[in-house]
mmCIF file of C-alpha atoms and ligand atoms in Angstrom:
data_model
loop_
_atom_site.group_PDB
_atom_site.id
_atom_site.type_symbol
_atom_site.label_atom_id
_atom_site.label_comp_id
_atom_site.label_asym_id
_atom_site.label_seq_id
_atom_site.Cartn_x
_atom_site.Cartn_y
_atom_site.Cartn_z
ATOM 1 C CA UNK V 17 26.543 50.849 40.334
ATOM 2 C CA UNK V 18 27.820 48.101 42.689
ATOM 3 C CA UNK V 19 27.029 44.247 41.036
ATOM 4 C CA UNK V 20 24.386 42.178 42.515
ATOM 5 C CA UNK V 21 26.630 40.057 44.230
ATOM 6 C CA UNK V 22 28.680 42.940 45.714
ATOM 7 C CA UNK V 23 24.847 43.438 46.940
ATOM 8 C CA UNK V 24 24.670 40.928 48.436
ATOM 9 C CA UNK V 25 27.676 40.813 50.323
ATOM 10 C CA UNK V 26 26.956 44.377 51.323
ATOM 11 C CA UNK V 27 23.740 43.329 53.195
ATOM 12 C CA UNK V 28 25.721 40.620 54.803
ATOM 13 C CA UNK V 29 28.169 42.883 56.512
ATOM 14 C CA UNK V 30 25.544 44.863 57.383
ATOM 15 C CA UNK V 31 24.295 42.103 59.934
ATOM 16 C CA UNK V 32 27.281 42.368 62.390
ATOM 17 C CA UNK V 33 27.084 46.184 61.870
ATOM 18 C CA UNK V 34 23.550 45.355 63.897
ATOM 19 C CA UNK V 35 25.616 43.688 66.256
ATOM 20 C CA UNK V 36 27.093 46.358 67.283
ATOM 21 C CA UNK V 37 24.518 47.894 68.629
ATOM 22 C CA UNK V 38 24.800 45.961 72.004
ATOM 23 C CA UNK V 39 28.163 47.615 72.638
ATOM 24 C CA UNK V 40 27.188 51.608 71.798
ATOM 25 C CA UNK V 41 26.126 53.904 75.099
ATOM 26 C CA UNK V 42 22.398 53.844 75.499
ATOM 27 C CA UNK V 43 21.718 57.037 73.612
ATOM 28 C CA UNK V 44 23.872 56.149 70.861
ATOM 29 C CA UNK V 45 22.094 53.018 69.932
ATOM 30 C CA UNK V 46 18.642 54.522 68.189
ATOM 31 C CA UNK V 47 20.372 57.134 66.150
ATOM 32 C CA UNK V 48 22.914 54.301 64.615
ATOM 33 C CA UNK V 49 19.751 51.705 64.321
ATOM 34 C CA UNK V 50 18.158 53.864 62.083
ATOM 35 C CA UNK V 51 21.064 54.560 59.660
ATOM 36 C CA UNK V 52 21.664 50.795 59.578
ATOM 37 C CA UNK V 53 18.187 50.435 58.528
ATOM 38 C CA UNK V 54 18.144 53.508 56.237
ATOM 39 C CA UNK V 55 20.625 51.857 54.642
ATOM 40 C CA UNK V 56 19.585 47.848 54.380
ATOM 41 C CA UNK V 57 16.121 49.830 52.959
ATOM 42 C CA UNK V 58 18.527 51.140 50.407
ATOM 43 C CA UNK V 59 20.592 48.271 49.716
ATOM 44 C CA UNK V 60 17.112 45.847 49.335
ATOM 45 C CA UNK V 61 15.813 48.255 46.752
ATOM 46 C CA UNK V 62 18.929 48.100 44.877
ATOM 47 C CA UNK V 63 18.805 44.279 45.187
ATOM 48 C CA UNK V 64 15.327 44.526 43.942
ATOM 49 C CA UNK V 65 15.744 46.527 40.695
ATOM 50 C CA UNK V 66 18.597 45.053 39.889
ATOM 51 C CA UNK V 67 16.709 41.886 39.833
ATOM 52 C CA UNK V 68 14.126 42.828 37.789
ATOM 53 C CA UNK V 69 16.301 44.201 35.152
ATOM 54 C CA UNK V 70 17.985 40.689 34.828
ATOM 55 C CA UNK V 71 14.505 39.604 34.490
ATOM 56 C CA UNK V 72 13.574 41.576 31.416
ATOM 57 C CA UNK V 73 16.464 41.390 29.479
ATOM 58 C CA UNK V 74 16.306 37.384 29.443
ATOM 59 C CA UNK V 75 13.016 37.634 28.098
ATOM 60 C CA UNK V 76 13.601 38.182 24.434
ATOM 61 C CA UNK V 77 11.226 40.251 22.761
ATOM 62 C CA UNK V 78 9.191 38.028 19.812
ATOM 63 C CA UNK V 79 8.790 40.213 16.878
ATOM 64 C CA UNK V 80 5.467 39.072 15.171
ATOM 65 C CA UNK V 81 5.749 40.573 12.307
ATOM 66 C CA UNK V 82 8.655 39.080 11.205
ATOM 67 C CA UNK V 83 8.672 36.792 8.344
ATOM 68 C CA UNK V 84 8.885 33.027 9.133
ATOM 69 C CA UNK V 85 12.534 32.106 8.024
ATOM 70 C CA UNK V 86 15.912 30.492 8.762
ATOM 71 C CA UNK V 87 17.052 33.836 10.003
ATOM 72 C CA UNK V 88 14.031 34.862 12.105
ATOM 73 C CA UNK V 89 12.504 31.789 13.884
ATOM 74 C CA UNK V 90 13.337 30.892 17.169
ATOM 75 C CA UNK V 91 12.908 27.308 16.261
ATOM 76 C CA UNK V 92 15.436 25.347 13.776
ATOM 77 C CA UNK V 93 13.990 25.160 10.523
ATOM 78 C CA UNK V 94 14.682 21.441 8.320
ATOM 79 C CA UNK V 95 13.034 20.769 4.697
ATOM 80 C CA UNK V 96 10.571 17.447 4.931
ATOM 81 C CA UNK V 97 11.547 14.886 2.174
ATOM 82 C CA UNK V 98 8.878 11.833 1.359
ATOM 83 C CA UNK V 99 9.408 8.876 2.747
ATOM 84 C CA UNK V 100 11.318 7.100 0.568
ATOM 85 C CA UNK V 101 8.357 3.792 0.098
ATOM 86 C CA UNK V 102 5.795 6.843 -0.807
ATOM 87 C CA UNK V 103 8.477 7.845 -3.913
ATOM 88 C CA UNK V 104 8.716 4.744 -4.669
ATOM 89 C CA UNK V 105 5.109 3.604 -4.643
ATOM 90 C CA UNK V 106 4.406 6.530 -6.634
ATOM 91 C CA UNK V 107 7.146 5.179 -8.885
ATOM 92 C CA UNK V 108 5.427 1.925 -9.128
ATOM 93 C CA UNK V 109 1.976 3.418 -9.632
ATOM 94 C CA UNK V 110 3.263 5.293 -12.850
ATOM 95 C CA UNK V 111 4.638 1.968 -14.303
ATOM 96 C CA UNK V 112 1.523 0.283 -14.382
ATOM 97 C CA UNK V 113 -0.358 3.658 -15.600
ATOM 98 C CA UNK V 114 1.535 3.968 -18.438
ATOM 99 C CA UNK V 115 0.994 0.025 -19.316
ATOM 100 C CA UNK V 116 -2.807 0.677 -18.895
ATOM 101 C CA UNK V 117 -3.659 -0.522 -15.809
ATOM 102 C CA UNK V 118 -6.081 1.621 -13.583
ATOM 103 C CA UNK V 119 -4.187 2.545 -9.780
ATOM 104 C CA UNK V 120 -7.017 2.368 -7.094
ATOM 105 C CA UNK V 121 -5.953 2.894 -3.135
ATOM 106 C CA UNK V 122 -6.020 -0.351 -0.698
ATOM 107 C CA UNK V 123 -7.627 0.312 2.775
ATOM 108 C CA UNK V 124 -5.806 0.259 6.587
ATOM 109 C CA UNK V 125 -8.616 -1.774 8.107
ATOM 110 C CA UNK V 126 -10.236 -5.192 6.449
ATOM 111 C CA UNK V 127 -12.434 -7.815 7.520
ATOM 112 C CA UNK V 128 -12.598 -11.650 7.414
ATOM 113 C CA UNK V 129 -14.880 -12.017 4.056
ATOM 114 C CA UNK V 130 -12.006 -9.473 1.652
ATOM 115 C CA UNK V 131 -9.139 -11.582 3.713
ATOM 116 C CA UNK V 132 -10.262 -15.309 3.454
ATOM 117 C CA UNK V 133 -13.788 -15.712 1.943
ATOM 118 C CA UNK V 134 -13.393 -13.967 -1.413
ATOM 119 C CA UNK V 135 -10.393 -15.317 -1.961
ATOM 120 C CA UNK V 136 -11.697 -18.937 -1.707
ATOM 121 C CA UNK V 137 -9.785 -20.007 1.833
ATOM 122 C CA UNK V 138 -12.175 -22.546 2.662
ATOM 123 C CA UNK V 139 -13.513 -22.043 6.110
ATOM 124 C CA UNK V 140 -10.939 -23.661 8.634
ATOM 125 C CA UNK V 141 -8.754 -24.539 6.362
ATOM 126 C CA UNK V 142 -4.767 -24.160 7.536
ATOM 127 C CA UNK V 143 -3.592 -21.950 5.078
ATOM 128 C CA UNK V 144 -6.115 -18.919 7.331
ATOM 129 C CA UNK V 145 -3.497 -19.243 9.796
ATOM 130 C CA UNK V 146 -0.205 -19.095 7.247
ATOM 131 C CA UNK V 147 -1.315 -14.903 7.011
ATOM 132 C CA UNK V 148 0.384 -14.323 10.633
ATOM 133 C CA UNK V 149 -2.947 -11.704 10.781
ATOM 134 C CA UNK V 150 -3.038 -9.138 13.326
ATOM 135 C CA UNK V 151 -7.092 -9.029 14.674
ATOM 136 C CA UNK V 152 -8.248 -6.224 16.329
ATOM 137 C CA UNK V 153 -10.709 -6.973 19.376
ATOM 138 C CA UNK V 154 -13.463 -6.042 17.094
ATOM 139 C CA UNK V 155 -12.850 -8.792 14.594
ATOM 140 C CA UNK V 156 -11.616 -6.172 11.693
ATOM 141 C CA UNK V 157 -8.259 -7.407 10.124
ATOM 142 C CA UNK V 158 -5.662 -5.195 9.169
ATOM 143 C CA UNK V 159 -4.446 -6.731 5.978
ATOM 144 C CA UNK V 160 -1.808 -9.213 5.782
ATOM 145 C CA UNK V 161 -1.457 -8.817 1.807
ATOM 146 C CA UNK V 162 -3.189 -6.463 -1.035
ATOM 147 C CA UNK V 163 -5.152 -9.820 -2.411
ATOM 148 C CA UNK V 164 -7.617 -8.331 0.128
ATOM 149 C CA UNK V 165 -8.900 -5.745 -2.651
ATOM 150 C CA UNK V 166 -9.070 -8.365 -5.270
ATOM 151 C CA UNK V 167 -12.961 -8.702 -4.604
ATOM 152 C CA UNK V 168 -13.546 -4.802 -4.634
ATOM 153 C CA UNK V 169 -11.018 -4.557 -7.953
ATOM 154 C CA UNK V 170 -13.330 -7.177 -9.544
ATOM 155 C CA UNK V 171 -16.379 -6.201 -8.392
ATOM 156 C CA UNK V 172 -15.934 -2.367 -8.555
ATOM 157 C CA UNK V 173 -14.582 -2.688 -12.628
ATOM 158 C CA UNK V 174 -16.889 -5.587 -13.446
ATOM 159 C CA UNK V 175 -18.765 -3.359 -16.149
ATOM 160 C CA UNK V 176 -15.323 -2.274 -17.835
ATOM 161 C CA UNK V 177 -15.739 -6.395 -19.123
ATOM 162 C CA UNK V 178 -18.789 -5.139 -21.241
ATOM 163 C CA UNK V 179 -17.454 -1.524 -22.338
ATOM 164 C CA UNK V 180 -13.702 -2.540 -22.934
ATOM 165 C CA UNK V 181 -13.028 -6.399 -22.742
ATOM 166 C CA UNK V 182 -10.900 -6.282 -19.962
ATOM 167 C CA UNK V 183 -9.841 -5.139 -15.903
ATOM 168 C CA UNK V 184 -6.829 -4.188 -15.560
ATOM 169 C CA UNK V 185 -5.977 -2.785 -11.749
ATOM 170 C CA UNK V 186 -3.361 -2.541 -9.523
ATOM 171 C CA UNK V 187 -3.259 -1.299 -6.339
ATOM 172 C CA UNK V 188 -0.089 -0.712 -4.020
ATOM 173 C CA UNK V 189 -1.158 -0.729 -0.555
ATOM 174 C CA UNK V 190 0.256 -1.326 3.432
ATOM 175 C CA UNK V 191 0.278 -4.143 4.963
ATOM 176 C CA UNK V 192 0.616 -5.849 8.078
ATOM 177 C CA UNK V 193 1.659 -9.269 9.796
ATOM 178 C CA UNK V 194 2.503 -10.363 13.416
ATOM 179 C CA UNK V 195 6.356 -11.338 12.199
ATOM 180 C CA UNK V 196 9.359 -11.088 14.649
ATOM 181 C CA UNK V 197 11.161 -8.250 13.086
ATOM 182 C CA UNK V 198 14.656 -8.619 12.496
ATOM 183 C CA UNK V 199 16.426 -7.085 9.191
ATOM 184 C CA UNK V 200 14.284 -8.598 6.397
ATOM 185 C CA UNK V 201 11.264 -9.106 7.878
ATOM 186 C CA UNK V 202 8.814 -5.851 9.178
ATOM 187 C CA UNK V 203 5.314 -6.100 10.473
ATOM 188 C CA UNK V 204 4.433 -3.560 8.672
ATOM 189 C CA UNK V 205 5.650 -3.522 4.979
ATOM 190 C CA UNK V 206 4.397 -2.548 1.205
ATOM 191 C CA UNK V 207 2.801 -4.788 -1.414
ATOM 192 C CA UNK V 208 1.494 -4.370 -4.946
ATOM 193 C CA UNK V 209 -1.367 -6.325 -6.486
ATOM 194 C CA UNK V 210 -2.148 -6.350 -9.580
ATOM 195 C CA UNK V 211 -5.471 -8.165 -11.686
ATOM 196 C CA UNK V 212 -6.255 -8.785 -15.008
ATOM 197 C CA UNK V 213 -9.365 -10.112 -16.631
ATOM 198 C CA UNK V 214 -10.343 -10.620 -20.211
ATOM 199 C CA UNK V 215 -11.520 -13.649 -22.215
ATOM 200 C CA UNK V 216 -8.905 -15.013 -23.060
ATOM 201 C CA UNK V 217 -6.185 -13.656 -20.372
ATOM 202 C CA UNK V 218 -3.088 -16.486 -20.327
ATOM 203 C CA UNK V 219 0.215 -17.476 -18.155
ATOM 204 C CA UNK V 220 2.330 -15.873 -20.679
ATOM 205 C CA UNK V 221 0.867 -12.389 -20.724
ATOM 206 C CA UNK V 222 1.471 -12.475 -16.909
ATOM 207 C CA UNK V 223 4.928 -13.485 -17.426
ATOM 208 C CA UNK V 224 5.234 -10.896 -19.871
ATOM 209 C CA UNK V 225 3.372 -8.393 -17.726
ATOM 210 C CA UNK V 226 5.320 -8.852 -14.580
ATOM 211 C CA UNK V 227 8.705 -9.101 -16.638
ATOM 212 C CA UNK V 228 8.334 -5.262 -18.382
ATOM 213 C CA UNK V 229 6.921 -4.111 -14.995
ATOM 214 C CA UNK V 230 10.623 -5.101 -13.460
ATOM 215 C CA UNK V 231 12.839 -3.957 -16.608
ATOM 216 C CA UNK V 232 11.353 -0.657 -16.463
ATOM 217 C CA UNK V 233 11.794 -0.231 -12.736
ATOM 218 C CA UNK V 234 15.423 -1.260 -12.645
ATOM 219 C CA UNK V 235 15.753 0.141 -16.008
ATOM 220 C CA UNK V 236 17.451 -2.817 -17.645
ATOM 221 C CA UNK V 237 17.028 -6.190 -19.225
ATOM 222 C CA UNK V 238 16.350 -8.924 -16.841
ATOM 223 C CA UNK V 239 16.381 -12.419 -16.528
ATOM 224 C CA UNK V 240 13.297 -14.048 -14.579
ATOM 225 C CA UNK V 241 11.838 -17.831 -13.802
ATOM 226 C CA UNK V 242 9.046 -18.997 -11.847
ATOM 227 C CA UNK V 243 8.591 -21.841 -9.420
ATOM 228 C CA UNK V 244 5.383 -23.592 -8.603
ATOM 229 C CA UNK V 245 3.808 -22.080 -5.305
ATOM 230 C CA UNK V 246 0.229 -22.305 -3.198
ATOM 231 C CA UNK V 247 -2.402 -19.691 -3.071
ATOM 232 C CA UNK V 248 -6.427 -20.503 -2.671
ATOM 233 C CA UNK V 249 -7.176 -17.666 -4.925
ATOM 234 C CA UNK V 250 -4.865 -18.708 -7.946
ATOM 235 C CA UNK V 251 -4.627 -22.192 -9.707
ATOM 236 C CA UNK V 252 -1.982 -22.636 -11.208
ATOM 237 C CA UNK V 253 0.009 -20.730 -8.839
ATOM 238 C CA UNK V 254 3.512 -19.889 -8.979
ATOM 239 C CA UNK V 255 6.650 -17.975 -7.087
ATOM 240 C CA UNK V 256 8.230 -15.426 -9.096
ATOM 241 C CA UNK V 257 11.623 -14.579 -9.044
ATOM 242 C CA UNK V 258 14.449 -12.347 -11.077
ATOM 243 C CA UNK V 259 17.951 -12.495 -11.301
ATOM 244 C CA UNK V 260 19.821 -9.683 -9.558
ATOM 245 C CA UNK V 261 19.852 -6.923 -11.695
ATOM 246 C CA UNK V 262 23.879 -6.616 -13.039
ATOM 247 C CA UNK V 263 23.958 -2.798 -12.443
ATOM 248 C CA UNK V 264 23.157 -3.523 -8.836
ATOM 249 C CA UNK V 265 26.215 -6.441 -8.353
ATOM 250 C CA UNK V 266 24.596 -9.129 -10.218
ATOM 251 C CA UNK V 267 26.916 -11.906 -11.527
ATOM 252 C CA UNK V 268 24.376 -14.066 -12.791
ATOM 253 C CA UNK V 269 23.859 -16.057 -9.897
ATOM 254 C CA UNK V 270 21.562 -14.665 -7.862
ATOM 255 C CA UNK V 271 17.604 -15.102 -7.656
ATOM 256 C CA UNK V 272 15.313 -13.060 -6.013
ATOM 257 C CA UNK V 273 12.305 -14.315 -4.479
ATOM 258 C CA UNK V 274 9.735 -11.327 -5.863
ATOM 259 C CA UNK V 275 6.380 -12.249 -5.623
ATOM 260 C CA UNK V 276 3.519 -14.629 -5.799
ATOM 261 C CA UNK V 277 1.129 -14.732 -9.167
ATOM 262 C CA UNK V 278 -1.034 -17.241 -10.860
ATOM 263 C CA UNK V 279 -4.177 -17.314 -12.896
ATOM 264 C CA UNK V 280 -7.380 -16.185 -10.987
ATOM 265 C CA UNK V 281 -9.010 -19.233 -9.181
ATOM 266 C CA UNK V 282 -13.079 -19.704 -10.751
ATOM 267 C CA UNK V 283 -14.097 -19.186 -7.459
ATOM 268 C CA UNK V 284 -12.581 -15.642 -6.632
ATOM 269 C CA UNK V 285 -14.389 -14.752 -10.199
ATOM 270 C CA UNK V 286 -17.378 -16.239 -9.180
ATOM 271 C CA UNK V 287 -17.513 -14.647 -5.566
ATOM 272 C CA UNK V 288 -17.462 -11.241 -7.861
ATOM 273 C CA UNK V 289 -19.633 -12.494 -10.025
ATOM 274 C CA UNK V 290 -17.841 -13.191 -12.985
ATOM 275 C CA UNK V 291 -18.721 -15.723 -15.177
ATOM 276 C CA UNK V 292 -15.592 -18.382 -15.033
ATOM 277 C CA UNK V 293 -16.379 -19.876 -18.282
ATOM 278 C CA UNK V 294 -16.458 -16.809 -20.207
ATOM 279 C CA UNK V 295 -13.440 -14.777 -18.749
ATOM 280 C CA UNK V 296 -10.159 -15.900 -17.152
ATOM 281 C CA UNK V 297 -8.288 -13.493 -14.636
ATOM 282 C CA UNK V 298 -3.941 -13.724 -13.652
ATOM 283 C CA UNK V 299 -3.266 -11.797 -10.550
ATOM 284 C CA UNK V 300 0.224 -11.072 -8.571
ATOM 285 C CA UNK V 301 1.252 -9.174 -5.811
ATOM 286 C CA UNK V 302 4.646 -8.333 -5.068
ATOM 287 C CA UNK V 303 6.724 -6.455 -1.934
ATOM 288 C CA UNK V 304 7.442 -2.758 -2.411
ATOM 289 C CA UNK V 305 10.124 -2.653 0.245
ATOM 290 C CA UNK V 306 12.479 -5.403 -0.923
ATOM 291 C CA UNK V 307 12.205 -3.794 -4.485
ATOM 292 C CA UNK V 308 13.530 -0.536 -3.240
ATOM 293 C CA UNK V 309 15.809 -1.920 -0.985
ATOM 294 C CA UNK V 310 17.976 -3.726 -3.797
ATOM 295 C CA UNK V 311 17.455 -0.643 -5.938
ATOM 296 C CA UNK V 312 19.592 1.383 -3.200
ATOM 297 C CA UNK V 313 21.331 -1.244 -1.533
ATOM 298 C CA UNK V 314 19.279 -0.891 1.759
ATOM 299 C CA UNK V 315 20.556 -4.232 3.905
ATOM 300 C CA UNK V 316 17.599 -3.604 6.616
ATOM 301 C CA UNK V 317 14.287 -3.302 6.014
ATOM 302 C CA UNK V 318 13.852 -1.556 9.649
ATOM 303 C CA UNK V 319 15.642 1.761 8.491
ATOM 304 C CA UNK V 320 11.719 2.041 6.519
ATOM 305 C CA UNK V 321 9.486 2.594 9.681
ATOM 306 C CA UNK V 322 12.524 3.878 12.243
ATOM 307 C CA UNK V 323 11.345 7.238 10.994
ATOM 308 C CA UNK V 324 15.467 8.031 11.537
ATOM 309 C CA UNK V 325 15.927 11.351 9.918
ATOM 310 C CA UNK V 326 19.699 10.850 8.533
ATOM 311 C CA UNK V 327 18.085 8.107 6.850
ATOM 312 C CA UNK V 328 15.292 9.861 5.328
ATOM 313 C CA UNK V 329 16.767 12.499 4.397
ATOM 314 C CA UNK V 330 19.212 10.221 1.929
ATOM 315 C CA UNK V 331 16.034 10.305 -0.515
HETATM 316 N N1 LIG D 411 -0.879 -12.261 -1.582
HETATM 317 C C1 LIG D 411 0.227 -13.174 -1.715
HETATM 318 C C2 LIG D 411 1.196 -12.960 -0.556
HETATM 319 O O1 LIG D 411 1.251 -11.903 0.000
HETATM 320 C C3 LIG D 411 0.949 -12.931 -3.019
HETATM 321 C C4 LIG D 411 0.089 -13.263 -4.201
HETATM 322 C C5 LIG D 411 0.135 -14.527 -4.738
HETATM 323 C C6 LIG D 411 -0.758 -12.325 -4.767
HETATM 324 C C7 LIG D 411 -0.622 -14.877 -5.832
HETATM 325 C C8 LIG D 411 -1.534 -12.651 -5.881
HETATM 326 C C9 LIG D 411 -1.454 -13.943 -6.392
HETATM 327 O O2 LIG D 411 -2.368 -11.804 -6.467
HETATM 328 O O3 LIG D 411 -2.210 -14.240 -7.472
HETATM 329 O O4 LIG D 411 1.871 -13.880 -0.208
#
């Protein structure tokens, strides 16, 4: 069988054969016409099936029965890994489990009375705008820190004061600022608060708290000192820090800004109606992301929400 292309070229000569026709004696001419045609009739219906066979065996036939697989999908088949801040949260969570602390989730969307009111920012006071808060048109705030679900923590465990003497919550949560991004600083990033009320709750057992919450995580003994820091919702308050963990480089030099804590302001108690006078409260919130990045040596916070796969899939 001649190729399409020799077709082709077949049906080309075939238009000066039709040229011919001019030149043939008169009764010649209608006999040869109709062979020429005879055969461009032929060589179109060649043209034609040969077409439609290229057609059909393009089209490759989908076998439906066939099991999904590696082998017999069409499409290229890669195993999902977690991201690695959801490991690591999870990670985080179990900590604080296993030291007693309930885990409860933070929420996406906030408002102005979990962000500033509860947490005793007096109304128009300057440190509202130190939060860098994104507001939707609505007036909802996406929260700019987890101290946002201090109020529902208090509120939500206030009866565990009567049946157990204490709250004791954390909750590791998503959060968002309007920061220029560059390679330690993301608008959206990962916190973890924690809060703690009993009677007689004191600086030291936050210390303490905070300081077996870091040795477990990195696994090691560690070093830490605080500085004196602001918060409305804490008094005293203070800046946490530890030195850099030794299996991860440290020489014994080098601090690490990790958090902000302090004892619960009477206020914030009082908002969630907790008597002040009979129980005191330490809370402390912490980044996730700057935790995990010195745990694996990460130098840029933006690999977290680049959703890069070569990344991801290092976890
Ligand atoms: N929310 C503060 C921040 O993101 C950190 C913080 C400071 C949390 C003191 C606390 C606290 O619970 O008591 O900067």
């Amino acid at each position: 069988m001649s190729s399409l292309e020799e077709l082709k070229l077949e049906l080309k000569n075939l238009g000066q054969e039709y040229a011919k026709i001019k030149t043939l004696p008169e009764s010649e001419r209608k006999a040869f016409g109709e062979k020429l045609n005879a055969k461009k009739s032929s060589i179109l219906n060649a043209i034609r099936e040969q077409e439609e066979a290229a057609e059909s065996i393009n089209i490759e036939p989908i076998d439906l029965t066939a099991p999904f697989g590696e082998n017999t999908s069409p499409f290229k088949l890669t195993r999902g890994t977690k991201h690695p801040l959801s490991i690591e949260l999870d990670h985080v969570a179990e900590i604080y489990r296993q030291m007693g602390f309930s885990v409860i989730e933070d929420r996406q969307l906030d408002d102005e009375f979990h962000m500033f009111d509860s947490l005793n920012f007096p109304a128009g006071h300057p440190a509202r705008d130190g939060y860098d808060t994104f507001r939707t048109s609505e007036g909802f705030i996406p929260p700019a820190h987890t101290s946002t679900m201090q109020y529902r923590a208090l509120t939500r465990f206030r009866d565990h004061l009567d049946k157990y003497g204490q709250i004791a919550v954390v909750i590791p949560g998503r959060v968002f600022r309007n920061e220029d991004v560059d390679a330690t600083h993301e608008h959206t990033f990962y916190q973890c608060e924690g809060v703690f009320v009993s009677k007689d709750a004191t600086l030291g057992q936050l210390l303490a708290t905070w300081q077996k919450f870091f040795e477990t995580y990195y696994g090691q003994k560690l070093n830490i000192k605080t500085q004196p820091g602001f918060f409305p919702f804490t008094e005293p308050s203070l800046e946490f820090q530890i030195e850099k963990p030794k299996s991860l480089g440290g020489k014994g030099d080098g601090w690490l800004e990790m958090g902000g804590c302090g004892m619960i302001h009477p206020n914030v108690l009082k908002t969630a109606g907790i008597d002040p006078e009979a129980y005191k409260g330490f809370a402390w919130g912490g980044g996730i992301d700057r935790l995990v990045m010195l745990k694996y040596g990460i130098n840029d916070v933006r690999y977290f929400e680049s959703g890069k796969l070569e990344f991801l899939e290092e976890f």
